[in-house]
Coordinates of C-alpha atoms in Angstrom, one line a residue:
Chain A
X20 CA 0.0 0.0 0.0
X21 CA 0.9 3.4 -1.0
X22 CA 0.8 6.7 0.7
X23 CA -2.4 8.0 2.2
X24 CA -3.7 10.8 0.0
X25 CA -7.0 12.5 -0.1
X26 CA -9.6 12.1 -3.0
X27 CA -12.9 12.3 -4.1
X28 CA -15.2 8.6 -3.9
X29 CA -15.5 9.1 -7.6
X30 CA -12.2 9.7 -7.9
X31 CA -11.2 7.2 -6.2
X32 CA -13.2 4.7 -7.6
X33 CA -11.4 5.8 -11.2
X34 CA -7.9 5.6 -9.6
X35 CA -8.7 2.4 -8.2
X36 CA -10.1 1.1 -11.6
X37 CA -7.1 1.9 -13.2
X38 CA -4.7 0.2 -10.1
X39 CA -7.2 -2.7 -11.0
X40 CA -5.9 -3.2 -14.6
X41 CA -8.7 -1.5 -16.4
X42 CA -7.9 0.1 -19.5
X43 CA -11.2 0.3 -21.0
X44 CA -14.4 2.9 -20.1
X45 CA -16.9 4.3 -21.3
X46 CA -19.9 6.3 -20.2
X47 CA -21.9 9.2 -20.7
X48 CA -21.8 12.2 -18.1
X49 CA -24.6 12.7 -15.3
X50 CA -24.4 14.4 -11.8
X51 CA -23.4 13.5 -9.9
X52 CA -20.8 11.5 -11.1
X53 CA -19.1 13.0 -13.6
X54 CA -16.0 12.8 -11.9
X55 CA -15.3 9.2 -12.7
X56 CA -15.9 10.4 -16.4
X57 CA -13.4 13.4 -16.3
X58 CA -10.8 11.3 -14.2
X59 CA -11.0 8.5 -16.7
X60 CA -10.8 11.0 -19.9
X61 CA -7.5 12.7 -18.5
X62 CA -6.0 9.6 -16.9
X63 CA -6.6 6.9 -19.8
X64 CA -5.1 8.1 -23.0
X65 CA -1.8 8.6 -20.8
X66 CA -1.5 4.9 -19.8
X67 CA -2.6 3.3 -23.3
X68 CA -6.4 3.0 -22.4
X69 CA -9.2 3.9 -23.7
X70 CA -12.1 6.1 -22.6
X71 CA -14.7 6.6 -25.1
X72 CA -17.7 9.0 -24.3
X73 CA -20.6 7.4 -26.4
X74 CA -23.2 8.9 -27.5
X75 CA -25.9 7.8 -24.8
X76 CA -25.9 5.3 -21.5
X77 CA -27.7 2.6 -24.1
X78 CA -24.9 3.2 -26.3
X79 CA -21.8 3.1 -23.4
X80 CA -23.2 -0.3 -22.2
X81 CA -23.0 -2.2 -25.2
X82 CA -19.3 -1.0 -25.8
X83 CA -19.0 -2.3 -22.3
X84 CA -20.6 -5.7 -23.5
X85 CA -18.4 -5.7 -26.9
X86 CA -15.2 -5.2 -24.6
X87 CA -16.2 -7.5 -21.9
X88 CA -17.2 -9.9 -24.9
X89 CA -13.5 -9.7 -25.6
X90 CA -12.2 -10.5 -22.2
X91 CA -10.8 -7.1 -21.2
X92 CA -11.8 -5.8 -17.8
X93 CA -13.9 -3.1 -18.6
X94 CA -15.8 -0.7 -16.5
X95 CA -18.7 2.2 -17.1
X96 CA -20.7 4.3 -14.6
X97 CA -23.5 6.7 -14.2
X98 CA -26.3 7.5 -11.9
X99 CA -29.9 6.2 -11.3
X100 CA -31.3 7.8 -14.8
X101 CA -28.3 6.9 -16.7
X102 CA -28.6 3.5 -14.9
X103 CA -31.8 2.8 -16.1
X104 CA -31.0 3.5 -19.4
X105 CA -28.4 1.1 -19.2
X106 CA -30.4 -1.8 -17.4
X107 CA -30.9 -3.5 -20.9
X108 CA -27.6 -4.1 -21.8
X109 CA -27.0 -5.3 -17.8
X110 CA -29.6 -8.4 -18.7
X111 CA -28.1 -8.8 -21.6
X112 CA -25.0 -9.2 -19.7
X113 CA -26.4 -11.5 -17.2
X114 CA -27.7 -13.5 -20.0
X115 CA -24.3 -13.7 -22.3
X116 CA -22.5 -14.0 -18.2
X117 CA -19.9 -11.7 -19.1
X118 CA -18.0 -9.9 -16.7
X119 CA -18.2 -5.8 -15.5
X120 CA -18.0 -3.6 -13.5
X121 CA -21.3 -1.1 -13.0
X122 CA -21.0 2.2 -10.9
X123 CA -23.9 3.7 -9.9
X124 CA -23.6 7.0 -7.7
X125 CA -27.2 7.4 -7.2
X126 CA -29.5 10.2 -6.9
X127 CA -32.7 11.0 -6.0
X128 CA -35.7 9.0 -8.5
X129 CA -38.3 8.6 -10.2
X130 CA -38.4 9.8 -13.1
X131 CA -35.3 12.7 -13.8
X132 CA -35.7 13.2 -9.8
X133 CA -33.3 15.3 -8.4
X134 CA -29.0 15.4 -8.1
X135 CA -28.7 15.0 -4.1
X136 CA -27.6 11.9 -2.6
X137 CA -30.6 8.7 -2.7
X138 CA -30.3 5.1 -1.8
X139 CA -33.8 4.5 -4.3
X140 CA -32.2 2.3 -6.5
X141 CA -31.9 -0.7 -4.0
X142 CA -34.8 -2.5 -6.1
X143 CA -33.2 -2.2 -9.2
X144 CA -29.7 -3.2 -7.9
X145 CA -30.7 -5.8 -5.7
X146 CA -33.5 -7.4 -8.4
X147 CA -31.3 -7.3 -11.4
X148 CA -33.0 -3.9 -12.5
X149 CA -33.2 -5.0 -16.2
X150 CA -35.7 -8.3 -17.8
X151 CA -35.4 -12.2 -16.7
X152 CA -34.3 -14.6 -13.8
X153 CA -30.7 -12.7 -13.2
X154 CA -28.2 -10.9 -10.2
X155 CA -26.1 -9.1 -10.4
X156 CA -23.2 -8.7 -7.4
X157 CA -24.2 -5.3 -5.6
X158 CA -21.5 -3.7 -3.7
X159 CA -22.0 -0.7 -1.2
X160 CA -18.7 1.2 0.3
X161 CA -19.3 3.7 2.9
X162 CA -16.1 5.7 2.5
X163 CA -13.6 6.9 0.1
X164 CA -11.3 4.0 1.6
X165 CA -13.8 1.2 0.4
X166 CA -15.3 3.2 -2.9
X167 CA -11.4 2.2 -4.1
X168 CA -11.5 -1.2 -2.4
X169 CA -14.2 -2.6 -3.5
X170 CA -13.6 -1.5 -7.3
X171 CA -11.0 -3.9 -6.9
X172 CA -12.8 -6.5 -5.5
X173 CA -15.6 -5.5 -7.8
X174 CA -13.6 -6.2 -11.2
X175 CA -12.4 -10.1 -9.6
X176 CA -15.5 -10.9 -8.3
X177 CA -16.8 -10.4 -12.3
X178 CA -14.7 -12.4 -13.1
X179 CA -14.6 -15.1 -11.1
X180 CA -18.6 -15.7 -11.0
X181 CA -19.0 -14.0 -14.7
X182 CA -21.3 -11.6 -14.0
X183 CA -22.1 -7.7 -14.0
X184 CA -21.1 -6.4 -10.7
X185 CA -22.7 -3.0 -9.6
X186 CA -20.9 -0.8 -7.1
X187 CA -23.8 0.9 -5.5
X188 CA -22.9 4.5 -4.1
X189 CA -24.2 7.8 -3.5
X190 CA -23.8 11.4 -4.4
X191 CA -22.4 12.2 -0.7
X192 CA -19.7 9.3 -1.0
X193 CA -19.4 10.3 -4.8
X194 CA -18.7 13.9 -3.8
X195 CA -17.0 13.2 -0.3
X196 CA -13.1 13.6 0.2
X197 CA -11.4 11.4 2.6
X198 CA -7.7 9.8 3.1
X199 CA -7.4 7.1 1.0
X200 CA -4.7 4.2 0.8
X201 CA -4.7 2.9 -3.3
X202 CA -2.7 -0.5 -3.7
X203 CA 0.0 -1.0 -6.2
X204 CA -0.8 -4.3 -7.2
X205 CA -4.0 -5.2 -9.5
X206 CA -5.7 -8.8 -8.7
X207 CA -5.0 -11.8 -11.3
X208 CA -6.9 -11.8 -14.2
X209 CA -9.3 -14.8 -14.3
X210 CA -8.8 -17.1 -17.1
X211 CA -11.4 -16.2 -19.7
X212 CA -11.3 -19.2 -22.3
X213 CA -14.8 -18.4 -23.6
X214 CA -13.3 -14.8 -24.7
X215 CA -13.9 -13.5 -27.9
X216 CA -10.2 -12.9 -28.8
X217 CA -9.4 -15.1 -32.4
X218 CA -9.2 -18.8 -32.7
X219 CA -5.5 -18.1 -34.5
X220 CA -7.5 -21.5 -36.4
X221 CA -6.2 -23.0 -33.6
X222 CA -9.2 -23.8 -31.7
X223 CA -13.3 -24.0 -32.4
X224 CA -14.8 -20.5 -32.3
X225 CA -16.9 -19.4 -29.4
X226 CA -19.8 -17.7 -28.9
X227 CA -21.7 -15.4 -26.9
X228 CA -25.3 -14.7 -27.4
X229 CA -28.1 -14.9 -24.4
X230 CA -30.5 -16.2 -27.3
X231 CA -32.2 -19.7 -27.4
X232 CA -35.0 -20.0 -28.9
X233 CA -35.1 -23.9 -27.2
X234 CA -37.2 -23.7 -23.8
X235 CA -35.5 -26.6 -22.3
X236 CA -32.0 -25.1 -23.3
X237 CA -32.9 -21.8 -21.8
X238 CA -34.0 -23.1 -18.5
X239 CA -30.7 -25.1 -18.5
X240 CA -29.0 -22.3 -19.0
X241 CA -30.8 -20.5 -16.3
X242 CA -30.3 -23.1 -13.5
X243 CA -26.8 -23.4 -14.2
X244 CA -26.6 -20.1 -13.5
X245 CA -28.5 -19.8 -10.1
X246 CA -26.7 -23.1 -9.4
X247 CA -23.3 -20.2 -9.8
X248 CA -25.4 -17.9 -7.6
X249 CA -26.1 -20.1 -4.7
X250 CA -22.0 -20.5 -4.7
X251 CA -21.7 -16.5 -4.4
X252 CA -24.6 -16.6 -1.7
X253 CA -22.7 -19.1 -0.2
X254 CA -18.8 -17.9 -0.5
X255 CA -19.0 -14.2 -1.0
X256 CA -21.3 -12.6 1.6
X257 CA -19.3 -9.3 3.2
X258 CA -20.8 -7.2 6.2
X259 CA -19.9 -5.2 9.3
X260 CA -21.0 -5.4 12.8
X261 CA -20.7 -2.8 15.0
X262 CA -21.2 -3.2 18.8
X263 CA -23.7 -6.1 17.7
X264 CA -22.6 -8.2 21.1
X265 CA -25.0 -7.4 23.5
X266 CA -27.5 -4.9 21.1
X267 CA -31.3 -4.5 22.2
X268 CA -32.2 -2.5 19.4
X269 CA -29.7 -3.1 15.8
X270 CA -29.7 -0.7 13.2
X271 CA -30.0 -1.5 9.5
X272 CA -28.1 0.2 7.0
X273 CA -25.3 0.6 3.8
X274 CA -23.3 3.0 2.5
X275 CA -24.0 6.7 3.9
X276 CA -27.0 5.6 5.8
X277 CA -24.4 3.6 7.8
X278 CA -22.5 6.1 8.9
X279 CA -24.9 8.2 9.9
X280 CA -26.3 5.5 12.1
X281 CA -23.3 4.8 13.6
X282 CA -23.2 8.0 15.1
X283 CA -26.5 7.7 16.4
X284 CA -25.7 4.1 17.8
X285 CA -22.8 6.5 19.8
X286 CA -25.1 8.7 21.1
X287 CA -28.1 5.9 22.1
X288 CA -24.9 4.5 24.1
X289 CA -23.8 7.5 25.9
X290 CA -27.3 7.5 27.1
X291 CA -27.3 3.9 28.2
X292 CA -29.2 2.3 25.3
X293 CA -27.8 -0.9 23.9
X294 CA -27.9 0.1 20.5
X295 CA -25.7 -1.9 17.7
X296 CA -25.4 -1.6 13.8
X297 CA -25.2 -4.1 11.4
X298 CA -23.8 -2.9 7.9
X299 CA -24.2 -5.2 4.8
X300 CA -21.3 -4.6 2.4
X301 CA -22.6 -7.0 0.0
X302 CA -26.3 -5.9 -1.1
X303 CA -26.7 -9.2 -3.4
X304 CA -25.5 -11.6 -1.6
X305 CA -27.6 -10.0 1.3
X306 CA -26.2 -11.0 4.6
X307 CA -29.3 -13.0 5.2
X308 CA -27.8 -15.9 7.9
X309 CA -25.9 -13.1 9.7
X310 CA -28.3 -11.0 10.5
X311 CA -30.9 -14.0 11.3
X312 CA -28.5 -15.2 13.5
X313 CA -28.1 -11.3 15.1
X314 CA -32.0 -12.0 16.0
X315 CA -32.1 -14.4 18.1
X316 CA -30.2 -11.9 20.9
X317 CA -31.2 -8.7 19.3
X318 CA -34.9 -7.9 20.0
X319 CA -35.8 -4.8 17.2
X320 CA -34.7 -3.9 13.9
X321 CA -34.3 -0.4 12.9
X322 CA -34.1 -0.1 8.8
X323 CA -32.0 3.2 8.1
X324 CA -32.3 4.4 4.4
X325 CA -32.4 7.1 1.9
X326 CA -35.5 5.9 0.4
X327 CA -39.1 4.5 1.1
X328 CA -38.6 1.6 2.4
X329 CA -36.7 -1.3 0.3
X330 CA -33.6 -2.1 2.3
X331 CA -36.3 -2.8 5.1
X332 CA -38.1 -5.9 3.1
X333 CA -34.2 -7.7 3.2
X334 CA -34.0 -6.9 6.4
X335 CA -37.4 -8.6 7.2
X336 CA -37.2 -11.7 5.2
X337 CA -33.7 -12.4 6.5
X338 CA -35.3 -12.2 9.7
X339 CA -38.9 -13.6 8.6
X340 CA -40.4 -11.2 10.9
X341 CA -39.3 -12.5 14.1
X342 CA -38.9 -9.4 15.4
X343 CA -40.2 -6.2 14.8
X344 CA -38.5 -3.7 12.4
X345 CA -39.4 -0.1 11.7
X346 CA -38.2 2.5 9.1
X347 CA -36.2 5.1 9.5
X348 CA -35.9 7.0 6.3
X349 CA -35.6 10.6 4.5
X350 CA -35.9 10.7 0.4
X351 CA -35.8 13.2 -2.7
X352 CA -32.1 13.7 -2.0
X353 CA -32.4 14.4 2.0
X354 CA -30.6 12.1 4.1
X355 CA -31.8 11.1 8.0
X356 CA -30.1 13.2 10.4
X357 CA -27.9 11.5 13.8
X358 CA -30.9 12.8 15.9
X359 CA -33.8 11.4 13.7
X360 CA -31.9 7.8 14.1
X361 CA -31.4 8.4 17.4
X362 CA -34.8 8.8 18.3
X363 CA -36.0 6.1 16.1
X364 CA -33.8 4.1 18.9
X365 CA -35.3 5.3 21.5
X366 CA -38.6 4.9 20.2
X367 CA -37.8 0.9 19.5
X368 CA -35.9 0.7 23.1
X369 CA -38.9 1.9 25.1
X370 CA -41.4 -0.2 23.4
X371 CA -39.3 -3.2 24.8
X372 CA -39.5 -2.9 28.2
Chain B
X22 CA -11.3 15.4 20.1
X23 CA -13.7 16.1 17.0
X24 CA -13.7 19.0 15.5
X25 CA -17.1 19.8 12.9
X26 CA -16.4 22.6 11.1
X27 CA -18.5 24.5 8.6
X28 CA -17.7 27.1 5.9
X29 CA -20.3 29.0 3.9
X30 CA -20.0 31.6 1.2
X31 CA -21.0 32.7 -2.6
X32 CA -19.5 30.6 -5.0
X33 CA -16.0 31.8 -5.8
X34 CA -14.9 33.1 -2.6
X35 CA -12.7 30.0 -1.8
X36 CA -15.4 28.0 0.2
X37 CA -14.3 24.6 -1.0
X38 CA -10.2 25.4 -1.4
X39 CA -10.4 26.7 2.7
X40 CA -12.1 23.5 3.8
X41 CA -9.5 21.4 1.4
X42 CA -6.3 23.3 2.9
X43 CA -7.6 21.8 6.7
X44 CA -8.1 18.5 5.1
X45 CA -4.3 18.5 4.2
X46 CA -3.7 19.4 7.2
X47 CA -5.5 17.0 9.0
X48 CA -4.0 14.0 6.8
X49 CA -0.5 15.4 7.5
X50 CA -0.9 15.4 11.0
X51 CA -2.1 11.8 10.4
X52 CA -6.0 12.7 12.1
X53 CA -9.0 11.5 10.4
X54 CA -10.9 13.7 8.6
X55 CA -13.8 13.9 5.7
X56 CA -14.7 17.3 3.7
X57 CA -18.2 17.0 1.5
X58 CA -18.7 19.8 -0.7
X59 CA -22.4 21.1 -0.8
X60 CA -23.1 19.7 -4.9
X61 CA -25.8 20.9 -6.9
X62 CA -26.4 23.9 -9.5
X63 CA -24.5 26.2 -8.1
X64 CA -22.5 28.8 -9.7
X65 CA -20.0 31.7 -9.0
X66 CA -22.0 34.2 -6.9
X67 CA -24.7 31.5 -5.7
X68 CA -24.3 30.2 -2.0
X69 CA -21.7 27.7 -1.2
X70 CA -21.2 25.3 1.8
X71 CA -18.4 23.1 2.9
X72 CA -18.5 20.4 6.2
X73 CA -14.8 19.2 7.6
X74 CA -15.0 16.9 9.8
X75 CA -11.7 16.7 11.6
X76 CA -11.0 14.1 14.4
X77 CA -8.8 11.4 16.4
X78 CA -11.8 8.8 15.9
X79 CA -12.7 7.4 13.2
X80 CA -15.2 9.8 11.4
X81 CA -18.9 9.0 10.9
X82 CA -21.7 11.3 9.0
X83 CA -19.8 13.7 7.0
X84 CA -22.3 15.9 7.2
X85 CA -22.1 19.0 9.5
X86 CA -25.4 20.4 10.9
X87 CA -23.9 21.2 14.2
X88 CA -20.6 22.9 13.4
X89 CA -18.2 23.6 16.7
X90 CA -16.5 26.2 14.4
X91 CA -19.0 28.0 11.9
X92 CA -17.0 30.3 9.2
X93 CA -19.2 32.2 7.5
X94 CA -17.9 34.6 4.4
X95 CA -21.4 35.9 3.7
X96 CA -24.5 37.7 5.7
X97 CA -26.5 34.8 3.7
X98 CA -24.4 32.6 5.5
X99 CA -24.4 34.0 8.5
X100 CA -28.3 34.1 8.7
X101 CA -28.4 30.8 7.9
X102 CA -26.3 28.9 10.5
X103 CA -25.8 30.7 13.0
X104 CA -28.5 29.4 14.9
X105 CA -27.0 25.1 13.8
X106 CA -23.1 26.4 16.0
X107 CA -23.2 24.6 19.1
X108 CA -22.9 26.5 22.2
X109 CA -19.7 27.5 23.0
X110 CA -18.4 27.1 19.6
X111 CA -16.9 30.0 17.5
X112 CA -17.9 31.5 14.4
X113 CA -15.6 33.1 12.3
X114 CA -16.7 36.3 10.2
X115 CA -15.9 37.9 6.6
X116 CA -17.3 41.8 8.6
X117 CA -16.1 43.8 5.5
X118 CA -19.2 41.6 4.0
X119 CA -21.4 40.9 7.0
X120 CA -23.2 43.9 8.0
X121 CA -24.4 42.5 11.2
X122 CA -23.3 41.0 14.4
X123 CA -23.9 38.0 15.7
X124 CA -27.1 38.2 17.7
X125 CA -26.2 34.7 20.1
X126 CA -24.3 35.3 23.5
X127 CA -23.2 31.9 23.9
X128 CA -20.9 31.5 21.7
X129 CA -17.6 32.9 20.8
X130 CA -17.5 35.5 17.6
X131 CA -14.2 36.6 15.9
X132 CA -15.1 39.4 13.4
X133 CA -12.4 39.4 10.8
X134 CA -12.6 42.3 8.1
X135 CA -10.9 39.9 5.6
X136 CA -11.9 41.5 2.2
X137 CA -11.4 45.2 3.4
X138 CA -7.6 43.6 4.7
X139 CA -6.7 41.5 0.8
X140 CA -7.6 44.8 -1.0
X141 CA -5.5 46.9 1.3
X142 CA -2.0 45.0 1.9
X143 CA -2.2 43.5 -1.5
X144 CA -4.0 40.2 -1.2
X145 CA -6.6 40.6 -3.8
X146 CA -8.9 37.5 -4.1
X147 CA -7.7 35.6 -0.8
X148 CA -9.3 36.8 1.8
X149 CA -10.6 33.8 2.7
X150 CA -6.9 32.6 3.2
X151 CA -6.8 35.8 5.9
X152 CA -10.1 34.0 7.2
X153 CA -8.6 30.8 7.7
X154 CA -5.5 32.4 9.2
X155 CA -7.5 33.5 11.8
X156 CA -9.5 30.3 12.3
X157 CA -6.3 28.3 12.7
X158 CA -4.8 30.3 15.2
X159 CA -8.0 30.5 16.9
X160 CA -9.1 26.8 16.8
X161 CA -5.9 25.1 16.3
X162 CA -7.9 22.7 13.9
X163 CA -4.6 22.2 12.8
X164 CA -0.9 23.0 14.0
X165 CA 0.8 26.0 13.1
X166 CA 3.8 24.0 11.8
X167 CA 1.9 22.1 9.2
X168 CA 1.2 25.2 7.0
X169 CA 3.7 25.2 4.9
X170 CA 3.3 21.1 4.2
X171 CA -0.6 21.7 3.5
X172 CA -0.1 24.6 1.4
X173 CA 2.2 22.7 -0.8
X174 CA -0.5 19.8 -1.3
X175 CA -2.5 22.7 -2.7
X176 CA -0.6 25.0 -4.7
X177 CA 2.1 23.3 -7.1
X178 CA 5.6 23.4 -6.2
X179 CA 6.2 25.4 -9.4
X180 CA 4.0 28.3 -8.6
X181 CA 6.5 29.3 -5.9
X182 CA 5.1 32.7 -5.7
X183 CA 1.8 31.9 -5.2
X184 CA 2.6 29.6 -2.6
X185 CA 4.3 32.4 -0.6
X186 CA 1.8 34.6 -1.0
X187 CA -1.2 32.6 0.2
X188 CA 1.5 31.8 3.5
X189 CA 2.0 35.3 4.1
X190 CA -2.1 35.8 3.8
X191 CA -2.3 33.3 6.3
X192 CA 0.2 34.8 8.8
X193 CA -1.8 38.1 8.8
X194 CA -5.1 36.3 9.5
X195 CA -3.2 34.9 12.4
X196 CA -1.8 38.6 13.3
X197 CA -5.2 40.0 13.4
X198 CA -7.2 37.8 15.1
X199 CA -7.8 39.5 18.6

């Protein structure tokens, strides 16, 4: 590991890319990510990569698919409109299983919504967001620190399951400058004999293509691919747990939401509620065994999210209900203050005793 | 010790390059530390915020609604948080561009006439580096010492000049401040 320096999340989700071996992006600019875009444009041409700004999200996705078709690591990004634009070409990638990294720095939805920092995209990350039986791999950082790590991770994990893998941020982490420790080694590339790169007549030619028009062939293809899913629900399941132990009342949340909550979990202490946090890292694979395990000593359930209520239904079915949990949530771009989590855990500690 | 600091201002004054000159200073002193920019369609002239979050723990919400030390370059500014600064915390005033005082009583106010100051010793368009002079002699956010290493992570070794004129803008921000 390098020096600490200080950077932007988007910024440091470009650097991080480009520690990570990836020399091919492309995207369209949105708000608020652009940085990734502008990082990429100054940063590629120098190193003998290539950033390419197409001419919409549908059309920076399929150059993502061509590339990834190819067996380069290639990476694009955008935010919750830009995303959906893109959600075709992530089934389509899910149905070919190629390999990619996804960053969405979302924003506040429906529709054009606003530019301030939203968690609203949960659905769509966590369901596969475009058609058909799919996942993708749906990563949340909460700092600058993991924004860079878990690019890394991001581009291997890809690789190693062959699928998209979303990096699911927000505008405050997007925009946020903290220290940040890059590494100076990229992870092995996965062998990619199915690649698209010229048989050299040396071997049969492959091909990539999500189309069968053979029902029987299709749902093969489809349960070998959950069959590759319940291995990544089974292997690659990342969370944190803070003061957890001997928690009354856990709170429930990723990425920004989390650290707003862990301040709040500070403050319900100081005033001698046993308040904990659990953080899942990896959105799909949720934590679903951890955090049913975390209910049989943990009594109520606090949801913390910048949107109406979606990380709460994970939270529930990995608990089927066997406690209660309540929402704690601001939308539109606003994000739940310390004090409003705060008193959500008071609210859930006094109805326990 | 946690420090929360917030700095407010139009567009242009220096808002985000103040809060970014602590943040050096707090990753050379090895503290931990986040600055979030206030993002959106703003433009030069429009209002401008900035939360640094300085500290020996590990930082949480980046956000600042609660500053300990409020710097505000603006009356907009000014009339906006004064009321969020926590009591006993300081706030730090542009008065060549806030024609009001403070109306709280508990809490401490350094009134800093840092625009009237950069036109008349020759420090035209840093007056917020006058400001922050002030501020970091007041608050030692960050050590006196670790000026000249932060202001070298923010003005390129090869603009020499500039970098000793933003130092010197500094040192009379710290000469001021009563």
């Amino acid at each position: 590991m390098a020096e600490k320096v200080l950077m932007k999340g988007n910024e440091a989700i470009a650097e991080a890319a480009i520690a990570a071996g990836c020399r091919h992006y492309f995207g369209y600019p949105i708000t608020p990510q652009t940085e990734i875009a502008a990082y990429m444009a100054k940063r590629m041409p120098k190193i003998g990569g290539v950033f390419l700004q197409a001419e919409s999200e549908v059309s920076a996705v399929n150059m993502v698919i061509g590339a990834a078709s190819a067996g380069v690591r290639v990476m694009t990004s955008s935010s919750s409109p830009g995303i959906s634009l893109k959600s075709e070409g992530l089934s389509y990638m899910a149905g070919c299983d190629l390999p990619a990294l996804i960053v969405n720095v979302q924003r506040g939805g429906p529709g054009l919504g606003g530019i301030q920092p939203s968690q609203s995209d949960y659905f769509q990350a966590t369901r596969g967001g475009g058609h058909g039986d799919y996942h993708m791999l749906v990563l949340a950082p909460n700092s600058v620190q993991e924004m860079a790590q878990l690019t890394i991770q991001g581009f291997a994990l890809a690789e190693k399951y062959r699928m998209p893998c979303m990096l699911l941020a927000d505008g405050t982490m997007g925009q946020m400058m903290e220290p940040v420790e890059l590494p100076d080694s990229a992870p092995e590339m996965a062998e990619k004999p199915w690649a698209l790169t010229g048989t050299g007549l040396s071997r049969k030619h492959n091909i990539i293509n999500s189309l069968s028009l053979t029902p029987d062939e299709l749902e093969r293809w489809n349960i070998d691919r959950y069959a590759r899913y319940a291995k990544v629900e089974a292997d690659e399941v990342m969370y944190e747990e803070y003061l957890t132990e001997d928690a009354d009342v856990c709170v429930v949340g990723y990425g920004i939401a989390a650290r707003v909550a862990r301040n709040a979990v500070n403050a319900a202490r100081a005033k001698g509620i046993k308040a904990g946090m659990f953080r899942p890292i990896t959105l799909w694979p949720f934590p679903k065994a951890a955090l049913n395990k975390l209910a049989t000593t943990c009594r109520a359930f606090i949801s913390v999210e910048l949107s109406m209520g979606q990380l709460i239904e994970d939270v529930e079915l990995a608990i089927r209900c066997s406690r209660p949990v309540t929402l704690c949530n601001r939308t539109g771009g606003m994000i739940p203050s310390p004090e409003q989590v705060l008193a959500s855990i008071e609210e859930a500690a006094a109805k326990l005793n | 010790m946690t420090k929360n600091i917030l700095i407010a201002g139009f567009g242009g004054q220096g808002v985000l390059f103040t809060g970014k000159f602590i943040a050096y200073g707090a990753l050379i002193e090895g503290k931990e530390l986040s600055w979030l920019p206030s993002y959106g369609p703003e433009m030069r002239g429009g209002t401008c915020n900035c939360s640094v979050i300085v500290s020996d723990e590990p930082v949480g919400s980046p956000i600042v609604n609660e500053p300990d030390v409020l710097i505000a370059m603006n009356r907009p500014s000014l009339d906006k948080f004064e009321d969020a600064v926590v009591p006993g915390g300081d706030i730090y005033i542009d008065s060549s561009l806030v024609d009001r005082e403070v109306r709280r009583t508990d809490v401490n106010v350094h009134y800093i006439p840092a625009t009237r100051l950069s036109t008349e010793r020759g420090f035209d368009g840093i007056a917020n580096m006058i400001l922050l002079g002030s501020v970091i002699k007041g608050s030692g956010v960050i050590k006196e010492e670790t000026i000249p290493a932060a202001m070298s992570k923010v003005v390129s070794a090869k603009r020499q000049n500039l970098f000793d004129f933003n130092i010197r803008a500094l040192a009379l921000g710290a000469e001021v401040l009563e």
